[in-house]
XYZ file of C-alpha atoms in Angstrom:
439
model
C 42.457 195.195 79.756
C 41.976 195.975 76.055
C 39.519 192.879 75.916
C 37.467 194.394 78.803
C 37.499 197.744 76.963
C 36.193 196.065 73.984
C 33.179 194.664 75.911
C 32.241 198.080 77.436
C 28.978 199.497 76.183
C 30.486 202.524 74.642
C 32.982 200.716 72.644
C 30.911 197.871 71.720
C 28.331 200.430 70.409
C 30.539 203.138 69.001
C 29.338 202.731 65.445
C 25.535 203.244 66.182
C 26.410 206.040 68.675
C 28.497 207.840 66.243
C 25.504 207.463 63.738
C 23.265 208.993 66.390
C 25.649 211.709 67.211
C 25.848 212.608 63.265
C 22.092 212.587 63.011
C 21.855 214.902 65.877
C 24.312 217.292 64.332
C 22.490 217.366 61.215
C 19.181 218.142 62.701
C 20.029 220.440 65.599
C 18.136 223.485 65.688
C 21.106 225.417 67.270
C 24.114 225.949 65.399
C 26.031 226.914 68.498
C 25.548 223.438 69.733
C 27.187 222.026 66.595
C 30.131 224.225 67.016
C 30.324 222.999 70.620
C 30.270 219.506 69.412
C 33.106 220.238 67.030
C 35.262 221.733 69.920
C 34.537 218.774 71.968
C 35.751 216.404 69.239
C 38.781 218.279 68.926
C 39.525 218.018 72.598
C 38.790 214.049 72.388
C 40.923 213.499 69.543
C 43.894 215.813 71.056
C 43.616 213.795 74.300
C 43.895 210.493 72.165
C 46.910 211.772 70.241
C 48.671 212.913 73.478
C 47.889 209.684 75.104
C 49.461 207.697 71.992
C 52.551 210.175 72.144
C 53.297 209.096 75.679
C 53.602 205.386 74.464
C 56.999 204.559 73.700
C 56.295 202.345 70.692
C 54.703 205.287 68.959
C 58.116 206.595 67.713
C 58.908 203.236 66.174
C 58.621 202.853 62.433
C 55.970 199.951 61.737
C 58.485 198.197 59.612
C 60.731 197.869 62.686
C 57.823 196.809 65.129
C 58.743 193.225 65.062
C 62.242 194.048 66.386
C 60.847 196.044 69.340
C 58.151 193.579 70.407
C 57.941 190.232 71.869
C 55.981 187.775 69.794
C 53.119 187.533 72.381
C 52.723 191.510 72.190
C 53.010 191.512 68.414
C 50.476 188.774 67.740
C 47.719 189.540 70.481
C 48.141 192.904 72.286
C 49.216 195.066 69.328
C 46.226 193.999 66.912
C 43.760 194.645 69.816
C 45.143 197.995 70.604
C 44.868 199.031 66.824
C 41.345 197.672 66.710
C 40.353 199.837 69.411
C 42.059 202.950 67.778
C 40.418 202.129 64.535
C 37.147 202.155 66.237
C 37.826 205.627 67.668
C 38.912 206.921 64.538
C 35.777 205.655 62.474
C 33.432 207.065 65.127
C 35.223 210.366 65.393
C 35.177 210.774 61.625
C 31.491 209.821 61.159
C 30.663 212.748 63.598
C 33.110 214.990 61.804
C 31.671 214.348 58.565
C 28.175 215.361 59.627
C 29.626 218.749 61.157
C 31.562 219.387 57.830
C 28.390 218.671 55.755
C 26.244 221.029 57.907
C 29.072 223.747 57.908
C 28.801 223.801 54.066
C 25.026 224.703 54.160
C 24.213 226.343 57.466
C 24.112 230.162 56.956
C 24.872 230.670 60.861
C 28.170 228.691 60.262
C 28.981 230.601 57.120
C 28.443 234.123 58.359
C 31.273 236.447 59.409
C 34.007 234.337 57.987
C 33.467 231.544 60.316
C 33.866 228.779 57.620
C 37.564 228.816 57.360
C 38.034 228.550 61.026
C 35.661 225.543 61.137
C 37.598 223.994 58.426
C 40.827 224.379 60.204
C 39.422 222.797 63.374
C 38.482 219.842 61.029
C 41.827 219.466 59.742
C 43.204 219.520 63.343
C 40.789 216.867 64.228
C 41.991 214.784 61.138
C 45.705 215.555 62.115
C 45.115 214.189 65.658
C 43.707 211.046 64.153
C 46.352 210.811 61.409
C 48.593 208.265 63.237
C 45.484 205.891 62.902
C 44.515 206.779 59.437
C 47.819 206.662 57.932
C 48.238 203.007 58.582
C 47.172 200.077 56.516
C 44.699 202.136 54.416
C 42.543 203.211 57.356
C 41.574 206.430 55.709
C 40.253 204.630 52.424
C 36.663 205.314 52.940
C 34.282 208.068 51.388
C 33.332 209.815 54.937
C 37.004 210.604 55.737
C 37.762 211.431 52.009
C 34.881 213.852 52.185
C 35.694 215.459 55.407
C 39.399 215.842 54.457
C 38.816 217.510 50.957
C 35.831 219.573 51.714
C 37.690 221.004 54.501
C 40.769 221.749 52.312
C 38.457 223.219 49.908
C 36.943 225.815 52.515
C 40.428 226.721 53.965
C 42.105 227.265 50.662
C 39.680 230.293 50.113
C 41.120 232.359 53.045
C 44.933 232.962 52.874
C 45.257 234.105 56.520
C 43.756 230.830 57.792
C 45.968 228.817 55.550
C 49.050 230.475 56.728
C 47.915 230.172 60.475
C 47.149 226.528 59.948
C 50.479 225.542 58.224
C 52.285 227.737 60.783
C 50.668 225.618 63.721
C 51.138 222.146 61.999
C 54.795 223.029 60.856
C 57.292 221.304 63.219
C 59.428 223.726 65.427
C 62.633 222.431 64.520
C 63.154 221.268 60.667
C 65.128 217.946 61.265
C 66.645 216.745 58.157
C 64.881 213.319 58.866
C 63.301 213.205 62.249
C 63.982 209.985 64.308
C 60.568 209.614 65.607
C 57.965 207.858 63.257
C 55.123 209.822 65.076
C 56.910 213.169 64.217
C 57.273 212.027 60.566
C 53.607 211.030 60.499
C 52.865 214.628 61.483
C 55.045 216.013 58.946
C 53.371 213.843 56.337
C 50.092 215.421 57.124
C 51.551 218.837 57.114
C 53.003 218.297 53.445
C 49.849 216.563 52.321
C 47.747 219.549 53.259
C 50.415 222.078 52.188
C 50.345 220.641 48.706
C 46.903 222.039 48.097
C 47.434 225.669 49.391
C 50.149 227.325 47.478
C 47.589 229.400 45.550
C 46.341 230.824 48.719
C 49.781 231.813 50.254
C 52.248 234.527 49.702
C 55.573 233.774 48.271
C 57.321 234.196 51.812
C 54.716 231.730 53.152
C 55.384 229.172 50.558
C 58.992 229.264 51.222
C 58.712 229.008 54.914
C 55.897 226.717 55.408
C 56.182 224.475 52.370
C 59.550 224.572 50.360
C 61.743 224.414 53.640
C 60.035 221.509 55.275
C 59.934 219.714 52.030
C 63.551 220.467 51.158
C 64.641 218.675 54.582
C 63.135 215.563 53.169
C 64.264 215.373 49.585
C 67.607 216.310 50.630
C 67.757 212.834 52.676
C 70.135 210.549 51.143
C 70.004 207.467 53.479
C 67.762 204.337 52.884
C 63.982 204.761 53.185
C 61.344 202.374 54.585
C 58.081 202.271 52.775
C 56.704 205.029 55.204
C 59.755 207.046 54.519
C 59.117 206.807 50.799
C 55.558 208.153 51.152
C 57.005 211.080 52.957
C 59.688 211.567 50.328
C 56.923 211.619 47.421
C 54.819 214.036 49.424
C 57.625 216.556 49.721
C 58.246 216.359 45.977
C 54.649 216.923 45.378
C 54.497 219.825 47.764
C 57.481 221.515 46.081
C 55.968 221.029 42.674
C 52.543 222.519 43.585
C 54.502 225.661 44.619
C 56.290 225.618 41.399
C 53.321 225.481 39.314
C 51.962 228.757 40.618
C 52.563 231.405 38.152
C 52.334 234.088 41.076
C 55.170 232.619 42.693
C 57.742 232.815 39.536
C 60.450 234.594 41.607
C 60.419 231.646 43.990
C 60.219 229.260 41.153
C 63.321 230.713 39.331
C 65.436 230.492 42.725
C 64.339 226.837 43.497
C 64.036 225.191 40.141
C 67.722 224.550 39.569
C 68.393 223.232 43.079
C 65.242 221.049 42.929
C 66.151 219.324 39.598
C 69.769 218.571 40.990
C 67.837 216.824 44.043
C 65.579 215.002 41.477
C 68.545 213.457 39.676
C 70.036 212.492 43.008
C 66.925 210.868 43.940
C 66.538 208.841 40.908
C 66.453 205.894 40.680
C 67.227 205.212 44.326
C 64.225 206.857 45.925
C 61.708 207.490 43.254
C 60.634 205.386 40.332
C 61.060 206.274 36.506
C 57.409 207.055 36.256
C 57.693 209.596 39.327
C 60.897 211.000 37.812
C 59.338 211.559 34.360
C 56.292 213.323 35.726
C 58.415 215.629 37.926
C 60.887 216.576 35.197
C 57.923 217.076 32.603
C 56.091 219.205 35.319
C 59.233 221.296 35.947
C 59.896 221.546 31.999
C 56.245 222.834 31.363
C 56.496 225.393 34.309
C 59.563 226.948 32.824
C 58.235 227.139 29.252
C 55.609 229.408 27.628
C 53.206 230.583 28.320
C 54.333 230.723 32.132
C 55.764 233.891 32.993
C 59.024 232.419 33.943
C 59.674 231.802 30.422
C 59.969 235.346 29.610
C 61.968 236.203 32.912
C 64.462 233.359 32.372
C 64.258 232.211 28.667
C 67.512 230.216 28.856
C 66.231 227.951 31.800
C 64.509 225.515 29.412
C 67.607 224.713 27.500
C 69.744 224.445 30.703
C 67.404 221.871 32.400
C 67.498 219.863 29.102
C 71.370 219.948 28.847
C 71.329 219.001 32.746
C 69.181 215.929 31.711
C 71.374 215.020 28.771
C 74.559 215.329 30.659
C 73.173 212.716 32.965
C 72.664 210.111 30.222
C 76.007 209.177 29.489
C 76.874 207.981 33.093
C 73.337 206.444 33.538
C 73.120 202.649 34.192
C 71.807 200.535 31.436
C 70.539 197.710 33.790
C 67.072 197.072 34.053
C 65.277 198.707 36.834
C 63.061 196.791 39.312
C 59.380 197.495 39.578
C 59.801 199.503 42.759
C 58.902 197.935 46.188
C 58.390 201.370 48.185
C 54.728 201.836 47.352
C 52.118 201.021 44.580
C 52.857 204.203 42.834
C 56.298 203.064 42.124
C 55.256 200.206 39.914
C 56.039 200.335 36.136
C 54.143 199.174 33.220
C 57.229 199.024 30.806
C 60.937 197.851 31.011
C 63.178 200.687 31.810
C 66.911 201.399 32.698
C 68.159 204.413 34.263
C 69.302 205.425 30.809
C 66.177 204.847 28.849
C 64.032 206.516 31.698
C 66.155 209.680 31.250
C 65.636 209.595 27.479
C 62.035 208.955 28.107
C 61.691 211.953 30.307
C 63.342 213.840 27.391
C 60.794 212.709 24.993
C 57.990 213.481 27.368
C 59.381 217.178 27.638
C 59.108 217.747 23.946
C 55.562 219.108 23.874
C 56.460 221.995 26.297
C 59.792 223.157 24.676
C 60.123 226.865 23.327
C 59.581 226.828 19.604
C 63.089 227.900 18.955
C 64.377 224.680 20.648
C 61.940 222.119 19.103
C 63.689 221.088 16.033
C 67.080 220.989 17.655
C 66.057 218.714 20.338
C 63.957 216.569 18.153
C 67.212 215.609 16.443
C 69.086 215.328 19.857
C 66.315 212.927 21.165
C 66.599 210.714 17.996
C 70.341 210.729 18.537
C 70.271 209.687 22.165
C 67.462 206.864 21.459
C 70.181 205.237 19.318
C 72.498 205.152 22.103
C 69.989 202.670 23.924
C 72.051 199.572 23.190
C 69.236 197.052 24.186
C 66.381 196.847 21.765
C 64.044 195.766 24.493
C 64.587 198.907 26.338
C 64.841 201.210 23.186
C 61.648 199.972 21.823
C 59.188 201.579 24.409
C 61.198 204.953 24.051
C 60.818 204.814 20.382
C 57.134 204.055 20.515
C 56.555 206.914 23.190
C 58.633 209.222 20.688
C 56.307 208.364 17.801
C 53.106 208.920 20.008
C 54.339 212.322 21.062
C 54.787 213.174 17.205
C 51.214 211.936 16.203
C 48.895 212.011 19.044
C 48.219 215.542 19.496
C 50.347 216.301 22.557
C 52.138 219.024 20.535
C 50.322 222.081 19.850
C 50.001 223.409 16.203
C 53.122 225.270 16.011
C 55.160 222.392 17.345
C 53.488 219.848 15.206
C 54.262 221.754 12.153
C 58.014 221.895 13.207
C 57.745 218.096 14.011
C 56.260 217.313 10.615
C 58.866 219.298 8.716
C 61.612 217.656 10.797
C 60.239 214.214 10.141
C 59.705 214.569 6.402
C 62.189 216.702 4.909
C 65.088 217.108 7.537
C 66.031 213.636 8.331
C 63.980 212.825 11.237
C 62.243 209.510 9.728
C 65.694 208.148 8.887
C 67.027 209.071 12.222
C 64.353 207.378 14.097
C 63.437 204.257 11.967
C 66.574 203.578 10.391
C 69.021 204.902 12.878
C 70.861 206.998 10.254
C 70.929 210.677 9.195
C 70.076 211.739 5.686
C 72.685 212.925 3.290
C 72.085 216.664 2.666
C 70.291 217.269 -0.580
C 72.217 218.378 -3.542
C 71.158 219.318 -7.114
C 72.098 217.023 -9.748
C 74.962 218.365 -11.669
C 76.310 220.590 -8.948
C 79.982 221.711 -8.863
C 82.056 218.975 -7.380
C 85.392 219.150 -5.727
C 88.081 221.429 -6.941
C 90.122 218.301 -8.324
C 87.450 216.475 -9.940
C 86.870 216.558 -13.491
C 83.422 217.739 -14.771
C 81.541 215.927 -17.276
C 81.374 217.223 -20.974
C 78.095 215.687 -21.679
């Protein structure tokens, strides 16, 4: 059946037909016809998604397909089916790109606040096709990227449309980790879109539409497949995007301690050292000046640093692997869990409040000495020296760093692993039982 479908004129010529449809969209005299074409595309992709949803194998994780299909199906029927689906996606996205392009320039499609609604429909079309585009890099082409990012840019300008779209795409029941792969795919699309919209949403909308769905995934403690790792990473990114918004400081105060705890629980099993460092550094930047939360909760910076420090004594000193879950987990330097935590502390130094800089420079030098393996300590020391000299610190923090390095024992602590004896004036009074010189 699939082979016969491939030979049908429509499927065999879907590429040229989609180009012709795109040309017609761009040159149509009537904007209403373009809007009707978008509605038709939305209905078509919805039917494709609904048909796929009725297939039992749609709920199976790609990593488990080999266990659910006989070899003949896996080697012959399954590749043919995905070839047909990819053709449908490429053709649909080609037409959508023409619609999105015209919607950015056509005055009739920009009037009366129509643009956000058109962008929302475009995102719904991409959501219907996401079960195809999310596999095997099928979305890695410019036409798809343009349609997706342009629609996000337009919809992000209208808070009401943003709220409505996320409300429609959020799962009705927030399951900690849905068993259906298709539902997880839809949740991934929701989180990917939500990551771009916190600035347009209210605090309550961010809490209900971004934080709650994301927390359900970062709270998962079981093993993760590669697709699960991608969803886990997207949930972390969505939460960080909310925390980075200054207008959501009240929500940031409530969620930051909980999020950091989950971050420690996730590392190193579910996230790589690089991802952990980026996440922790981002949180430290958020809770430090000049963000408003630094004035509201000035103790939060040091609290998070102490949480990081308390995890170091119990951290493993074994070398961590390069990460197999996704390309983003590949590391470019050898790190253990312990040295990665110290590295995260080093990364946070440029964002500390001024009153904490000198103290935590000394603490950082001390915990670096506790890394026993020279091969693991070397990259941390190199990164520490880079932070001191490469301009990551502003003028005030750099001044404190120079003074600590030159006159307060910093150089000896880092390079020699020892602390400088306190300076005393020659001839100073000694102990009570010592005899003083008569010379």
